[in-house]
Short mmCIF file of C-alpha atoms in Angstrom, two decimals:
data_model
loop_
_atom_site.label_atom_id
_atom_site.label_comp_id
_atom_site.label_asym_id
_atom_site.label_seq_id
_atom_site.Cartn_x
_atom_site.Cartn_y
_atom_site.Cartn_z
CA UNK N 13 -2.89 3.17 -16.92
CA UNK N 14 -1.53 5.82 -14.80
CA UNK N 15 2.09 5.62 -13.92
CA UNK N 16 3.82 6.61 -10.76
CA UNK N 17 7.56 6.91 -10.96
CA UNK N 18 9.65 6.83 -7.98
CA UNK N 19 13.60 7.29 -7.86
CA UNK N 20 16.02 6.01 -6.74
CA UNK N 21 14.96 2.34 -6.40
CA UNK N 22 17.69 1.58 -4.12
CA UNK N 23 20.08 3.86 -1.96
CA UNK N 24 22.73 2.73 0.58
CA UNK N 25 24.18 5.50 2.68
CA UNK N 26 26.04 6.27 5.75
CA UNK N 27 24.61 7.08 8.98
CA UNK N 28 23.99 10.82 9.38
CA UNK N 29 23.56 11.76 5.73
CA UNK N 30 20.18 12.79 4.03
CA UNK N 31 18.54 11.00 1.42
CA UNK N 32 15.86 12.42 -1.09
CA UNK N 33 13.32 10.25 -2.63
CA UNK N 34 11.42 11.57 -6.02
CA UNK N 35 8.00 10.67 -6.73
CA UNK N 36 6.34 11.66 -9.86
CA UNK N 37 2.96 11.09 -11.64
CA UNK N 38 3.73 10.83 -15.28
CA UNK N 39 0.43 11.19 -17.01
CA UNK N 40 -1.92 12.76 -14.56
CA UNK N 41 -1.78 15.40 -12.04
CA UNK N 42 -1.93 14.53 -8.31
CA UNK N 43 -2.89 17.09 -5.75
CA UNK N 44 -2.42 14.59 -3.19
CA UNK N 45 0.59 12.00 -2.98
CA UNK N 46 0.94 9.46 -0.03
CA UNK N 47 4.21 8.19 1.44
CA UNK N 48 4.40 4.90 3.01
CA UNK N 49 7.02 2.94 4.81
CA UNK N 50 7.29 -0.82 4.90
CA UNK N 51 9.64 -2.78 7.13
CA UNK N 52 10.22 -6.68 6.19
CA UNK N 53 6.94 -8.91 6.54
CA UNK N 54 5.26 -5.99 7.81
CA UNK N 55 2.20 -3.79 6.41
CA UNK N 56 2.46 -0.59 4.67
CA UNK N 57 2.46 2.26 7.13
CA UNK N 58 1.10 5.54 5.94
CA UNK N 59 3.90 8.13 7.19
CA UNK N 60 2.32 11.40 5.55
CA UNK N 61 0.04 12.80 3.08
CA UNK N 62 1.60 15.31 0.74
CA UNK N 63 -0.43 18.25 -0.38
CA UNK N 64 0.65 20.50 -3.52
CA UNK N 65 1.28 23.76 -2.47
CA UNK N 66 0.53 23.30 1.17
CA UNK N 67 2.45 21.62 4.24
CA UNK N 68 2.22 17.82 4.54
CA UNK N 69 0.02 15.97 6.88
CA UNK N 70 2.01 13.53 9.17
CA UNK N 71 0.63 10.50 10.92
CA UNK N 72 1.12 10.21 14.65
CA UNK N 73 4.59 9.26 15.48
CA UNK N 74 6.17 10.36 12.30
CA UNK N 75 8.60 13.23 12.76
CA UNK N 76 8.00 16.00 10.38
CA UNK N 77 11.42 17.38 10.88
CA UNK N 78 13.15 14.21 10.28
CA UNK N 79 11.09 13.32 7.16
CA UNK N 80 10.96 16.34 5.27
CA UNK N 81 8.27 16.41 2.30
CA UNK N 82 7.89 18.82 -0.52
CA UNK N 83 5.15 18.71 -3.05
CA UNK N 84 6.11 21.64 -5.32
CA UNK N 85 4.24 20.76 -8.33
CA UNK N 86 1.27 18.75 -9.11
CA UNK N 87 3.39 15.96 -10.54
CA UNK N 88 6.16 16.02 -7.99
CA UNK N 89 6.76 14.94 -4.39
CA UNK N 90 9.86 14.45 -2.71
CA UNK N 91 10.63 12.82 0.65
CA UNK N 92 14.07 13.62 2.41
CA UNK N 93 15.24 11.32 5.04
CA UNK N 94 17.50 13.72 7.02
CA UNK N 95 20.24 12.55 9.43
CA UNK N 96 19.63 9.04 8.42
CA UNK N 97 20.08 6.21 11.00
CA UNK N 98 20.24 2.40 10.62
CA UNK N 99 16.65 2.11 11.86
CA UNK N 100 15.51 4.29 9.04
CA UNK N 101 16.58 1.49 6.69
CA UNK N 102 12.99 0.43 5.38
CA UNK N 103 11.37 0.23 1.93
CA UNK N 104 9.78 3.63 1.25
CA UNK N 105 6.77 3.63 -1.23
CA UNK N 106 4.88 6.94 -2.73
CA UNK N 107 1.27 6.66 -4.17
CA UNK N 108 -0.90 8.96 -5.79
CA UNK N 109 -4.46 9.03 -6.86
CA UNK N 110 -5.83 10.12 -10.46
CA UNK N 111 -9.27 9.84 -9.16
CA UNK N 112 -10.70 7.96 -6.40
CA UNK N 113 -8.72 5.33 -4.42
CA UNK N 114 -9.48 2.78 -7.08
CA UNK N 115 -7.10 4.77 -9.15
CA UNK N 116 -4.48 4.79 -6.73
CA UNK N 117 -1.06 4.02 -8.00
CA UNK N 118 2.19 3.14 -6.43
CA UNK N 119 5.63 3.90 -7.45
CA UNK N 120 8.12 1.02 -7.61
CA UNK N 121 9.63 1.90 -4.21
CA UNK N 122 12.85 2.63 -2.57
CA UNK N 123 14.84 0.23 -0.64
CA UNK N 124 16.89 2.53 1.74
CA UNK N 125 19.79 0.83 3.53
CA UNK N 126 21.73 3.14 6.21
CA UNK N 127 25.18 1.71 7.33
CA UNK S 1 -6.61 3.29 16.11
CA UNK S 2 -7.71 1.84 12.85
CA UNK S 3 -6.68 -1.92 12.49
CA UNK S 4 -6.69 -4.15 9.61
CA UNK S 5 -5.87 -7.57 10.54
CA UNK S 6 -4.93 -10.64 8.17
CA UNK S 7 -3.63 -14.23 8.93
CA UNK S 8 0.15 -13.66 7.77
CA UNK S 9 0.28 -17.19 6.65
CA UNK S 10 1.95 -18.77 4.71
CA UNK S 11 -1.16 -20.08 3.12
CA UNK S 12 -0.30 -23.09 0.89
CA UNK S 13 -2.81 -24.02 -2.02
CA UNK S 14 -2.34 -26.52 -4.69
CA UNK S 15 -2.43 -25.33 -8.14
CA UNK S 16 -6.00 -25.30 -9.66
CA UNK S 17 -7.69 -25.04 -6.33
CA UNK S 18 -9.54 -22.18 -4.82
CA UNK S 19 -7.52 -19.67 -2.40
CA UNK S 20 -9.28 -17.96 0.20
CA UNK S 21 -7.73 -14.91 1.85
CA UNK S 22 -9.56 -13.19 4.75
CA UNK S 23 -9.30 -9.75 6.37
CA UNK S 24 -11.24 -8.08 9.31
CA UNK S 25 -11.07 -4.32 10.10
CA UNK S 26 -11.95 -2.53 13.40
CA UNK S 27 -13.37 0.59 11.89
CA UNK S 28 -17.23 0.17 11.56
CA UNK S 29 -17.36 3.30 9.60
CA UNK S 30 -15.00 1.95 6.66
CA UNK S 31 -16.52 2.30 3.21
CA UNK S 32 -13.92 1.15 0.85
CA UNK S 33 -12.16 -2.12 0.61
CA UNK S 34 -9.05 -3.05 -1.55
CA UNK S 35 -7.27 -5.96 -2.34
CA UNK S 36 -3.49 -5.51 -3.68
CA UNK S 37 -0.97 -8.15 -4.54
CA UNK S 38 2.70 -7.42 -3.72
CA UNK S 39 5.66 -9.48 -4.96
CA UNK S 40 8.74 -9.73 -2.96
CA UNK S 41 10.71 -6.21 -3.04
CA UNK S 42 8.01 -4.72 -5.41
CA UNK S 43 5.36 -2.30 -4.78
CA UNK S 44 1.54 -3.21 -4.46
CA UNK S 45 -0.62 -3.55 -7.36
CA UNK S 46 -4.38 -3.34 -7.11
CA UNK S 47 -6.55 -6.46 -7.79
CA UNK S 48 -9.80 -5.51 -6.76
CA UNK S 49 -12.01 -3.03 -4.89
CA UNK S 50 -15.30 -3.24 -3.38
CA UNK S 51 -17.78 -0.91 -1.77
CA UNK S 52 -21.24 -2.71 -1.16
CA UNK S 53 -22.20 -5.67 0.71
CA UNK S 54 -21.93 -9.05 -1.12
CA UNK S 55 -19.69 -10.47 -3.96
CA UNK S 56 -17.82 -8.87 -6.97
CA UNK S 57 -16.27 -10.93 -9.38
CA UNK S 58 -13.48 -10.12 -11.90
CA UNK S 59 -12.09 -12.89 -13.67
CA UNK S 60 -10.65 -15.45 -11.43
CA UNK S 61 -10.93 -13.17 -8.63
CA UNK S 62 -13.99 -12.62 -6.27
CA UNK S 63 -14.00 -10.07 -3.50
CA UNK S 64 -16.78 -10.61 -0.60
CA UNK S 65 -17.72 -7.85 1.77
CA UNK S 66 -19.66 -8.07 4.93
CA UNK S 67 -19.89 -4.87 6.79
CA UNK S 68 -22.17 -6.42 9.55
CA UNK S 69 -19.38 -8.71 10.50
CA UNK S 70 -16.53 -6.26 9.40
CA UNK S 71 -15.05 -8.73 7.29
CA UNK S 72 -13.89 -8.74 3.69
CA UNK S 73 -12.31 -11.63 1.75
CA UNK S 74 -10.60 -12.58 -1.79
CA UNK S 75 -11.28 -15.95 -3.52
CA UNK S 76 -8.84 -16.86 -6.29
CA UNK S 77 -10.10 -19.55 -8.57
CA UNK S 78 -8.06 -22.06 -10.44
CA UNK S 79 -5.00 -20.84 -8.57
CA UNK S 80 -1.72 -20.34 -10.76
CA UNK S 81 1.92 -20.35 -9.44
CA UNK S 82 2.08 -16.97 -10.47
CA UNK S 83 -0.56 -16.19 -8.00
CA UNK S 84 2.12 -16.63 -5.21
CA UNK S 85 2.55 -13.48 -3.71
CA UNK S 86 1.62 -11.42 -0.32
CA UNK S 87 -2.11 -10.00 -0.57
CA UNK S 88 -2.57 -6.90 1.02
CA UNK S 89 -6.17 -5.87 2.37
CA UNK S 90 -6.66 -2.25 2.59
CA UNK S 91 -9.39 -0.12 4.03
CA UNK S 92 -10.65 3.58 3.71
CA UNK S 93 -13.25 5.40 5.70
CA UNK S 94 -14.22 7.48 2.67
CA UNK S 95 -16.34 6.02 -0.04
CA UNK S 96 -14.07 5.94 -3.21
CA UNK S 97 -11.62 7.74 -1.26
CA UNK S 98 -8.96 9.83 -3.33
CA UNK S 99 -7.47 12.26 -0.84
CA UNK S 100 -7.10 9.94 2.04
CA UNK S 101 -4.59 7.23 2.89
CA UNK S 102 -5.33 3.71 2.97
CA UNK S 103 -5.11 1.47 6.30
CA UNK S 104 -3.27 -1.67 5.16
CA UNK S 105 -3.17 -5.18 6.80
CA UNK S 106 0.18 -7.11 7.16
CA UNK S 107 -0.67 -9.06 4.26
CA UNK S 108 -1.06 -12.91 3.87
CA UNK S 109 1.58 -14.65 2.02
CA UNK S 110 0.11 -16.95 -0.31
CA UNK S 111 2.13 -19.97 -2.08
CA UNK S 112 0.58 -21.83 -4.83
CA UNK S 113 2.12 -25.38 -5.25
CA UNK S 114 2.53 -26.72 -8.67
#
């Protein structure tokens, strides 16, 4: 099946630094990728929809200047958490669809811990 | 605001029994319904999807959809300890979806007791 690779799997950083998370579709092209955030024992919350070659669409309440999304190619989307703070500590997951949503595949997730 | 509601559990079921997981959704226009399994610290994996009212069976799993009641469920027959995980219900307003994000419930934590 289709594979979505996400890197890094875990990152610990100091408050105020920026962290970049990469999401790659390995064997299919994805014009659209999705970024989710999940706090412990909570649901996956859609943060933004990443569109290749255009600006990302952010969900209400998500700061676009803090969570920078770049979808430079059909196989790569990046999420940069700028000036991270402890409240940004969460599990970030990307996903991409190789067709309809029944072919939606998730990356392995990135556990971000901001000290 | 679209909402997907699930009982967080934990739901404890003896090994070999049927586990029944339930989900309700607020958007009556929802067209696509998905069940994902998520192990602790891992990303979700798709178990089943259903688009039409009624039952859909795949191995030990059966998804049931009732659009009039805005209710979708997942039955797991012959439950195994390896089925212990959090099960996420997800909904999309587009049939089949593709370029639209899913709305997830908080998930039900299922424990299969050996």
